[in-house]
mmCIF file of C-alpha atoms and ligand atoms in Angstrom:
data_model
loop_
_atom_site.group_PDB
_atom_site.id
_atom_site.type_symbol
_atom_site.label_atom_id
_atom_site.label_comp_id
_atom_site.label_asym_id
_atom_site.label_seq_id
_atom_site.Cartn_x
_atom_site.Cartn_y
_atom_site.Cartn_z
ATOM 1 C CA UNK A 2 -17.716 20.978 8.030
ATOM 2 C CA UNK A 3 -14.768 23.099 8.175
ATOM 3 C CA UNK A 4 -11.238 21.466 8.317
ATOM 4 C CA UNK A 5 -9.225 24.485 6.663
ATOM 5 C CA UNK A 6 -6.055 24.897 8.255
ATOM 6 C CA UNK A 7 -5.845 20.836 8.464
ATOM 7 C CA UNK A 8 -2.751 19.262 6.201
ATOM 8 C CA UNK A 9 -4.312 16.168 5.107
ATOM 9 C CA UNK A 10 -3.098 13.030 2.977
ATOM 10 C CA UNK A 11 -5.174 10.562 1.148
ATOM 11 C CA UNK A 12 -3.572 7.474 -0.218
ATOM 12 C CA UNK A 13 -5.184 5.854 -3.761
ATOM 13 C CA UNK A 14 -6.587 9.319 -4.195
ATOM 14 C CA UNK A 15 -6.333 9.030 -8.189
ATOM 15 C CA UNK A 16 -9.820 6.879 -7.754
ATOM 16 C CA UNK A 17 -12.772 5.657 -6.500
ATOM 17 C CA UNK A 18 -13.196 6.315 -2.661
ATOM 18 C CA UNK A 19 -10.015 7.874 -2.349
ATOM 19 C CA UNK A 20 -11.036 10.764 -5.103
ATOM 20 C CA UNK A 21 -14.197 11.385 -3.209
ATOM 21 C CA UNK A 22 -12.450 11.722 0.196
ATOM 22 C CA UNK A 23 -9.606 14.331 -1.298
ATOM 23 C CA UNK A 24 -12.601 16.214 -2.887
ATOM 24 C CA UNK A 25 -14.202 16.825 -0.268
ATOM 25 C CA UNK A 26 -11.051 17.379 2.010
ATOM 26 C CA UNK A 27 -10.306 20.275 -0.299
ATOM 27 C CA UNK A 28 -13.853 21.352 -0.395
ATOM 28 C CA UNK A 29 -14.049 21.711 3.263
ATOM 29 C CA UNK A 30 -10.983 23.592 3.038
ATOM 30 C CA UNK A 31 -7.779 21.157 4.437
ATOM 31 C CA UNK A 32 -4.875 20.862 2.496
ATOM 32 C CA UNK A 33 -4.734 17.744 0.470
ATOM 33 C CA UNK A 34 -1.181 15.732 -0.016
ATOM 34 C CA UNK A 35 -3.240 12.790 -2.705
ATOM 35 C CA UNK A 36 -0.767 9.731 -2.990
ATOM 36 C CA UNK A 37 -0.961 6.742 -5.973
ATOM 37 C CA UNK A 38 0.171 4.703 -7.911
ATOM 38 C CA UNK A 39 -1.632 6.468 -10.772
ATOM 39 C CA UNK A 40 0.282 9.478 -11.535
ATOM 40 C CA UNK A 41 -1.804 10.284 -14.601
ATOM 41 C CA UNK A 42 -4.953 10.307 -12.201
ATOM 42 C CA UNK A 43 -3.033 12.167 -9.747
ATOM 43 C CA UNK A 44 -2.640 14.909 -12.430
ATOM 44 C CA UNK A 45 -6.196 15.332 -13.414
ATOM 45 C CA UNK A 46 -6.671 16.074 -9.544
ATOM 46 C CA UNK A 47 -3.852 18.527 -9.059
ATOM 47 C CA UNK A 48 -5.296 20.091 -12.715
ATOM 48 C CA UNK A 49 -8.912 20.260 -10.650
ATOM 49 C CA UNK A 50 -8.233 20.869 -7.473
ATOM 50 C CA UNK A 51 -5.134 23.603 -7.949
ATOM 51 C CA UNK A 52 -2.947 24.848 -4.971
ATOM 52 C CA UNK A 53 -4.966 23.255 -2.220
ATOM 53 C CA UNK A 54 -3.657 19.789 -3.233
ATOM 54 C CA UNK A 55 0.190 18.301 -3.715
ATOM 55 C CA UNK A 56 0.642 15.198 -5.184
ATOM 56 C CA UNK A 57 2.965 12.395 -4.455
ATOM 57 C CA UNK A 58 3.569 9.154 -6.553
ATOM 58 C CA UNK A 59 4.648 5.838 -5.053
ATOM 59 C CA UNK A 60 3.382 2.215 -3.747
ATOM 60 C CA UNK A 61 1.747 2.252 -0.351
ATOM 61 C CA UNK A 62 3.500 -1.151 0.344
ATOM 62 C CA UNK A 63 6.945 0.618 0.184
ATOM 63 C CA UNK A 64 8.331 2.098 3.126
ATOM 64 C CA UNK A 65 10.189 4.453 1.364
ATOM 65 C CA UNK A 66 7.516 5.932 -0.699
ATOM 66 C CA UNK A 67 5.134 6.212 2.413
ATOM 67 C CA UNK A 68 7.391 7.653 4.246
ATOM 68 C CA UNK A 69 8.027 10.178 1.277
ATOM 69 C CA UNK A 70 4.212 10.638 1.125
ATOM 70 C CA UNK A 71 4.077 11.766 4.879
ATOM 71 C CA UNK A 72 7.312 13.689 4.519
ATOM 72 C CA UNK A 73 5.738 15.909 1.559
ATOM 73 C CA UNK A 74 2.922 16.925 4.116
ATOM 74 C CA UNK A 75 5.665 18.006 6.410
ATOM 75 C CA UNK A 76 7.732 19.139 3.609
ATOM 76 C CA UNK A 77 4.510 21.642 2.437
ATOM 77 C CA UNK A 78 2.874 22.579 5.593
ATOM 78 C CA UNK A 79 4.855 21.425 8.932
ATOM 79 C CA UNK A 80 2.670 18.983 9.759
ATOM 80 C CA UNK A 81 0.066 16.014 9.171
ATOM 81 C CA UNK A 82 -3.525 16.371 11.087
ATOM 82 C CA UNK A 83 -5.267 13.800 8.852
ATOM 83 C CA UNK A 84 -4.392 10.988 7.359
ATOM 84 C CA UNK A 85 -6.463 8.390 5.150
ATOM 85 C CA UNK A 86 -5.522 4.903 4.572
ATOM 86 C CA UNK A 87 -7.462 4.169 1.800
ATOM 87 C CA UNK A 88 -5.019 2.401 -1.139
ATOM 88 C CA UNK A 89 -5.626 -0.924 -1.948
ATOM 89 C CA UNK A 90 -6.696 -3.375 -4.424
ATOM 90 C CA UNK A 91 -9.996 -6.113 -4.295
ATOM 91 C CA UNK A 92 -8.994 -9.623 -5.993
ATOM 92 C CA UNK A 93 -11.541 -11.605 -5.575
ATOM 93 C CA UNK A 94 -10.925 -15.567 -5.509
ATOM 94 C CA UNK A 95 -12.068 -18.775 -3.301
ATOM 95 C CA UNK A 96 -9.086 -20.654 -1.144
ATOM 96 C CA UNK A 97 -8.865 -22.690 -4.017
ATOM 97 C CA UNK A 98 -7.760 -20.325 -5.984
ATOM 98 C CA UNK A 99 -6.030 -18.172 -4.529
ATOM 99 C CA UNK A 100 -2.134 -18.797 -4.895
ATOM 100 C CA UNK A 101 0.383 -17.880 -2.285
ATOM 101 C CA UNK A 102 1.561 -15.014 -4.535
ATOM 102 C CA UNK A 103 -1.853 -13.664 -4.752
ATOM 103 C CA UNK A 104 -1.890 -13.833 -1.245
ATOM 104 C CA UNK A 105 1.381 -11.768 -0.420
ATOM 105 C CA UNK A 106 0.080 -9.125 -2.854
ATOM 106 C CA UNK A 107 -2.921 -8.242 -1.553
ATOM 107 C CA UNK A 108 -1.466 -8.574 1.943
ATOM 108 C CA UNK A 109 1.429 -6.221 0.591
ATOM 109 C CA UNK A 110 -0.952 -3.235 -0.663
ATOM 110 C CA UNK A 111 -4.027 -3.476 1.330
ATOM 111 C CA UNK A 112 -2.264 -4.938 4.683
ATOM 112 C CA UNK A 113 1.251 -3.800 4.920
ATOM 113 C CA UNK A 114 0.092 -0.442 3.062
ATOM 114 C CA UNK A 115 -1.943 0.696 5.558
ATOM 115 C CA UNK A 116 -0.085 -0.275 8.136
ATOM 116 C CA UNK A 117 2.837 1.602 7.232
ATOM 117 C CA UNK A 118 0.848 4.207 6.123
ATOM 118 C CA UNK A 119 -0.495 4.640 10.405
ATOM 119 C CA UNK A 120 3.109 3.778 11.462
ATOM 120 C CA UNK A 121 4.643 6.353 9.540
ATOM 121 C CA UNK A 122 1.708 9.441 9.708
ATOM 122 C CA UNK A 123 1.575 8.409 13.797
ATOM 123 C CA UNK A 124 5.357 9.198 14.061
ATOM 124 C CA UNK A 125 4.759 12.056 12.358
ATOM 125 C CA UNK A 126 1.595 13.808 14.676
ATOM 126 C CA UNK A 127 3.127 12.818 17.670
ATOM 127 C CA UNK A 128 5.030 15.451 17.292
ATOM 128 C CA UNK A 129 2.382 17.644 17.448
ATOM 129 C CA UNK A 130 0.214 16.928 19.387
ATOM 130 C CA UNK A 131 -2.227 14.446 17.552
ATOM 131 C CA UNK A 132 -4.379 13.750 14.741
ATOM 132 C CA UNK A 133 -6.648 11.626 13.023
ATOM 133 C CA UNK A 134 -6.695 8.036 10.895
ATOM 134 C CA UNK A 135 -8.992 6.563 9.344
ATOM 135 C CA UNK A 136 -8.003 3.554 7.771
ATOM 136 C CA UNK A 137 -10.673 2.111 4.781
ATOM 137 C CA UNK A 138 -11.770 -1.407 5.907
ATOM 138 C CA UNK A 139 -14.839 -2.937 4.503
ATOM 139 C CA UNK A 140 -17.968 -5.150 4.782
ATOM 140 C CA UNK A 141 -14.971 -8.084 4.135
ATOM 141 C CA UNK A 142 -13.247 -6.855 7.212
ATOM 142 C CA UNK A 143 -16.323 -7.353 9.548
ATOM 143 C CA UNK A 144 -18.097 -10.402 8.183
ATOM 144 C CA UNK A 145 -17.431 -13.868 6.005
ATOM 145 C CA UNK A 146 -17.738 -13.317 2.371
ATOM 146 C CA UNK A 147 -18.380 -15.645 -0.235
ATOM 147 C CA UNK A 148 -14.962 -15.963 -2.469
ATOM 148 C CA UNK A 149 -12.737 -12.925 -0.838
ATOM 149 C CA UNK A 150 -10.197 -15.921 1.054
ATOM 150 C CA UNK A 151 -7.140 -13.257 0.893
ATOM 151 C CA UNK A 152 -8.673 -9.847 0.052
ATOM 152 C CA UNK A 153 -11.360 -10.504 3.301
ATOM 153 C CA UNK A 154 -8.488 -11.389 5.899
ATOM 154 C CA UNK A 155 -6.549 -8.016 4.539
ATOM 155 C CA UNK A 156 -9.681 -5.763 5.220
ATOM 156 C CA UNK A 157 -9.920 -7.579 8.776
ATOM 157 C CA UNK A 158 -5.608 -6.214 9.011
ATOM 158 C CA UNK A 159 -7.322 -2.700 8.808
ATOM 159 C CA UNK A 160 -9.872 -2.927 11.282
ATOM 160 C CA UNK A 161 -7.419 -4.634 13.754
ATOM 161 C CA UNK A 162 -4.714 -1.891 13.024
ATOM 162 C CA UNK A 163 -8.081 0.447 13.848
ATOM 163 C CA UNK A 164 -8.706 -0.843 17.123
ATOM 164 C CA UNK A 165 -4.969 -2.115 18.658
ATOM 165 C CA UNK A 166 -3.782 2.003 17.441
ATOM 166 C CA UNK A 167 -6.638 3.515 18.885
ATOM 167 C CA UNK A 168 -5.987 1.821 22.022
ATOM 168 C CA UNK A 169 -2.762 2.410 21.773
ATOM 169 C CA UNK A 170 -2.212 6.390 20.859
ATOM 170 C CA UNK A 171 -5.635 7.322 22.475
ATOM 171 C CA UNK A 172 -3.277 9.494 25.197
ATOM 172 C CA UNK A 173 -0.948 11.349 22.956
ATOM 173 C CA UNK A 174 -4.334 13.052 21.335
ATOM 174 C CA UNK A 175 -4.244 10.190 18.214
ATOM 175 C CA UNK A 176 -7.901 9.027 17.097
ATOM 176 C CA UNK A 177 -7.926 5.739 14.738
ATOM 177 C CA UNK A 178 -11.348 4.793 13.490
ATOM 178 C CA UNK A 179 -12.375 2.714 9.880
ATOM 179 C CA UNK A 180 -15.156 2.719 7.650
ATOM 180 C CA UNK A 181 -16.459 -0.654 6.639
ATOM 181 C CA UNK A 182 -18.373 -0.024 3.237
ATOM 182 C CA UNK A 183 -20.386 -2.140 1.309
ATOM 183 C CA UNK A 184 -20.225 -2.544 -2.548
ATOM 184 C CA UNK A 185 -19.353 0.765 -3.668
ATOM 185 C CA UNK A 186 -20.328 2.166 -7.093
ATOM 186 C CA UNK A 187 -16.644 2.884 -7.536
ATOM 187 C CA UNK A 188 -15.770 2.952 -11.880
ATOM 188 C CA UNK A 189 -14.389 -1.079 -11.315
ATOM 189 C CA UNK A 190 -17.874 -1.816 -9.994
ATOM 190 C CA UNK A 191 -19.699 0.073 -12.610
ATOM 191 C CA UNK A 192 -17.386 -1.828 -15.259
ATOM 192 C CA UNK A 193 -18.672 -5.112 -13.955
ATOM 193 C CA UNK A 194 -22.194 -3.962 -15.360
ATOM 194 C CA UNK A 195 -20.910 -4.650 -19.225
ATOM 195 C CA UNK A 196 -19.478 -7.960 -18.129
ATOM 196 C CA UNK A 197 -20.813 -11.252 -18.511
ATOM 197 C CA UNK A 198 -23.404 -11.847 -15.619
ATOM 198 C CA UNK A 199 -21.910 -8.732 -14.503
ATOM 199 C CA UNK A 200 -25.670 -7.086 -14.381
ATOM 200 C CA UNK A 201 -27.011 -10.259 -12.448
ATOM 201 C CA UNK A 202 -23.595 -10.295 -10.026
ATOM 202 C CA UNK A 203 -24.773 -6.193 -9.313
ATOM 203 C CA UNK A 204 -28.347 -6.555 -9.181
ATOM 204 C CA UNK A 205 -27.861 -9.591 -6.779
ATOM 205 C CA UNK A 206 -25.556 -7.432 -4.582
ATOM 206 C CA UNK A 207 -27.611 -4.318 -4.489
ATOM 207 C CA UNK A 208 -30.531 -6.649 -2.980
ATOM 208 C CA UNK A 209 -28.213 -7.918 -0.020
ATOM 209 C CA UNK A 210 -28.312 -4.258 1.108
ATOM 210 C CA UNK A 211 -31.242 -3.362 2.845
ATOM 211 C CA UNK A 212 -31.441 -0.262 0.954
ATOM 212 C CA UNK A 213 -31.505 -2.011 -1.666
ATOM 213 C CA UNK A 214 -29.169 -0.080 -3.900
ATOM 214 C CA UNK A 215 -25.010 -0.193 -4.171
ATOM 215 C CA UNK A 216 -23.219 2.735 -2.067
ATOM 216 C CA UNK A 217 -21.850 5.749 -4.027
ATOM 217 C CA UNK A 218 -18.116 6.987 -3.213
ATOM 218 C CA UNK A 219 -19.258 10.142 -2.182
ATOM 219 C CA UNK A 220 -21.235 8.643 0.702
ATOM 220 C CA UNK A 221 -18.175 6.777 1.887
ATOM 221 C CA UNK A 222 -16.088 10.085 1.908
ATOM 222 C CA UNK A 223 -18.832 11.946 4.023
ATOM 223 C CA UNK A 224 -18.329 9.434 6.699
ATOM 224 C CA UNK A 225 -14.370 9.191 6.458
ATOM 225 C CA UNK A 226 -14.340 13.042 6.585
ATOM 226 C CA UNK A 227 -16.690 13.501 9.690
ATOM 227 C CA UNK A 228 -14.403 10.685 11.597
ATOM 228 C CA UNK A 229 -11.299 12.523 10.701
ATOM 229 C CA UNK A 230 -13.108 15.812 11.780
ATOM 230 C CA UNK A 231 -13.058 17.632 14.825
ATOM 231 C CA UNK A 232 -16.930 16.516 15.181
ATOM 232 C CA UNK A 233 -15.759 12.827 15.735
ATOM 233 C CA UNK A 234 -13.653 14.196 18.564
ATOM 234 C CA UNK A 235 -15.037 11.982 21.144
ATOM 235 C CA UNK A 236 -14.956 8.610 18.709
ATOM 236 C CA UNK A 237 -11.820 6.525 18.373
ATOM 237 C CA UNK A 238 -11.433 2.410 17.509
ATOM 238 C CA UNK A 239 -14.922 2.237 15.765
ATOM 239 C CA UNK A 240 -15.375 0.387 12.532
ATOM 240 C CA UNK A 241 -18.443 2.601 11.080
ATOM 241 C CA UNK A 242 -20.267 0.657 8.234
ATOM 242 C CA UNK A 243 -20.929 2.773 5.399
ATOM 243 C CA UNK A 244 -23.113 -0.118 3.478
ATOM 244 C CA UNK A 245 -27.086 0.196 3.172
ATOM 245 C CA UNK A 246 -27.388 -1.808 6.578
ATOM 246 C CA UNK A 247 -25.552 -4.872 5.246
ATOM 247 C CA UNK A 248 -24.272 -5.478 8.082
ATOM 248 C CA UNK A 249 -27.159 -5.096 10.182
ATOM 249 C CA UNK A 250 -28.904 -8.247 8.852
HETATM 250 N N1 NAD B 301 -15.195 -0.331 -3.881
HETATM 251 C C1 NAD B 301 -16.026 -1.085 -3.102
HETATM 252 O O1 NAD B 301 -16.859 -1.744 -3.396
HETATM 253 C C2 NAD B 301 -15.492 -1.554 -2.027
HETATM 254 C C3 NAD B 301 -16.108 -1.843 -0.944
HETATM 255 C C4 NAD B 301 -15.768 -1.443 0.413
HETATM 256 C C5 NAD B 301 -14.215 -1.220 0.735
HETATM 257 N N2 NAD B 301 -13.292 -1.100 -0.293
HETATM 258 C C6 NAD B 301 -11.976 -0.270 -0.012
HETATM 259 O O2 NAD B 301 -12.099 1.203 -0.301
HETATM 260 C C7 NAD B 301 -10.260 1.348 -0.743
HETATM 261 C C8 NAD B 301 -10.262 2.040 -2.177
HETATM 262 O O3 NAD B 301 -11.327 1.061 -3.178
HETATM 263 P P1 NAD B 301 -12.058 1.637 -4.302
HETATM 264 O O4 NAD B 301 -13.033 0.881 -4.695
HETATM 265 O O5 NAD B 301 -11.794 3.014 -4.102
HETATM 266 O O6 NAD B 301 -10.798 1.099 -5.300
HETATM 267 P P2 NAD B 301 -10.227 1.828 -6.857
HETATM 268 O O7 NAD B 301 -9.440 1.106 -7.441
HETATM 269 O O8 NAD B 301 -11.487 2.857 -7.534
HETATM 270 O O9 NAD B 301 -9.423 2.913 -5.926
HETATM 271 C C9 NAD B 301 -8.561 2.320 -5.195
HETATM 272 C C10 NAD B 301 -7.353 3.638 -5.730
HETATM 273 O O10 NAD B 301 -5.632 2.948 -4.975
HETATM 274 C C11 NAD B 301 -4.688 2.946 -6.106
HETATM 275 N N3 NAD B 301 -4.116 2.017 -5.858
HETATM 276 C C12 NAD B 301 -3.683 0.732 -5.909
HETATM 277 N N4 NAD B 301 -2.423 0.166 -5.357
HETATM 278 C C13 NAD B 301 -1.997 1.117 -4.806
HETATM 279 C C14 NAD B 301 -0.828 0.618 -3.926
HETATM 280 N N5 NAD B 301 0.344 -0.225 -3.926
HETATM 281 N N6 NAD B 301 -0.205 2.016 -3.857
HETATM 282 C C15 NAD B 301 -0.855 2.929 -4.156
HETATM 283 N N7 NAD B 301 -2.020 3.657 -4.309
HETATM 284 C C16 NAD B 301 -2.718 2.229 -4.942
HETATM 285 C C17 NAD B 301 -5.437 2.993 -7.290
HETATM 286 O O11 NAD B 301 -4.513 3.469 -8.662
HETATM 287 C C18 NAD B 301 -6.868 3.256 -7.137
HETATM 288 O O12 NAD B 301 -6.817 5.092 -7.429
HETATM 289 C C19 NAD B 301 -9.580 -0.166 -0.692
HETATM 290 O O13 NAD B 301 -8.918 -0.210 0.650
HETATM 291 C C20 NAD B 301 -10.689 -0.906 -0.897
HETATM 292 O O14 NAD B 301 -10.793 -2.071 -0.395
HETATM 293 C C21 NAD B 301 -14.104 -0.969 -1.859
#
């Protein structure tokens, strides 16, 4: 994959899947606007990637912050070719345990944040003939799960935006796709192993994926960068499971 000359934006780039994606985009030659609420994480990434990255600290649920993130691509490179709408929080609770405030919070970050990232990215992409957007959904944005009464519906926003925006903007050269990761071994998921009942939970989750293990952030990044690249030039509106076969059952 050679993305030399492309300008990309990754939200939630300080950790997990976003960090792996920012690293892979830089390795393939793209310039990366890395954004997150985690300023220290972004500073570490900037030190690692050097001139191939610029960072913007901000919250994806804030329209002003997302405009600043997208604006940085224009300031630095005059264009935005690739946007990865990845930032998200993962609260797990049943509908009885979920308060109205919990619902609003996850919808603000995972729902509205993804909407704002797509909206302001598309406004820029329209000015130079197109681009590619990848939304990070989840198996929970495709199929029902236990204990994900607010998070699951928020991930359906990512899946829904992908399909609707793909149709809305195809004629303008903008492709919109999504990945639907299964359970991925990010730092937070690894920590679960040290919590009471965590080892058993992770073993159950691994067994639920037909490949018999959890995924790695780098495996999701590979799929994201493929969908964002010219290798996927005839793919739009797709939701690609990166789930070890979870959704195939
Ligand atoms: N880890 C999994 O098993 C898994 C599975 C399916 C989908 N996903 C999705 O992948 C995406 C990334 O999750 P992850 O697992 O890498 O999590 P993570 O917590 O490791 O990384 C998420 C990043 O987003 C940032 N972030 C959180 N709220 C933000 C906000 N309001 N504005 C800007 N940045 C914010 C965090 O600081 C963090 O750096 C999420 O959309 C999540 O729903 C994760």
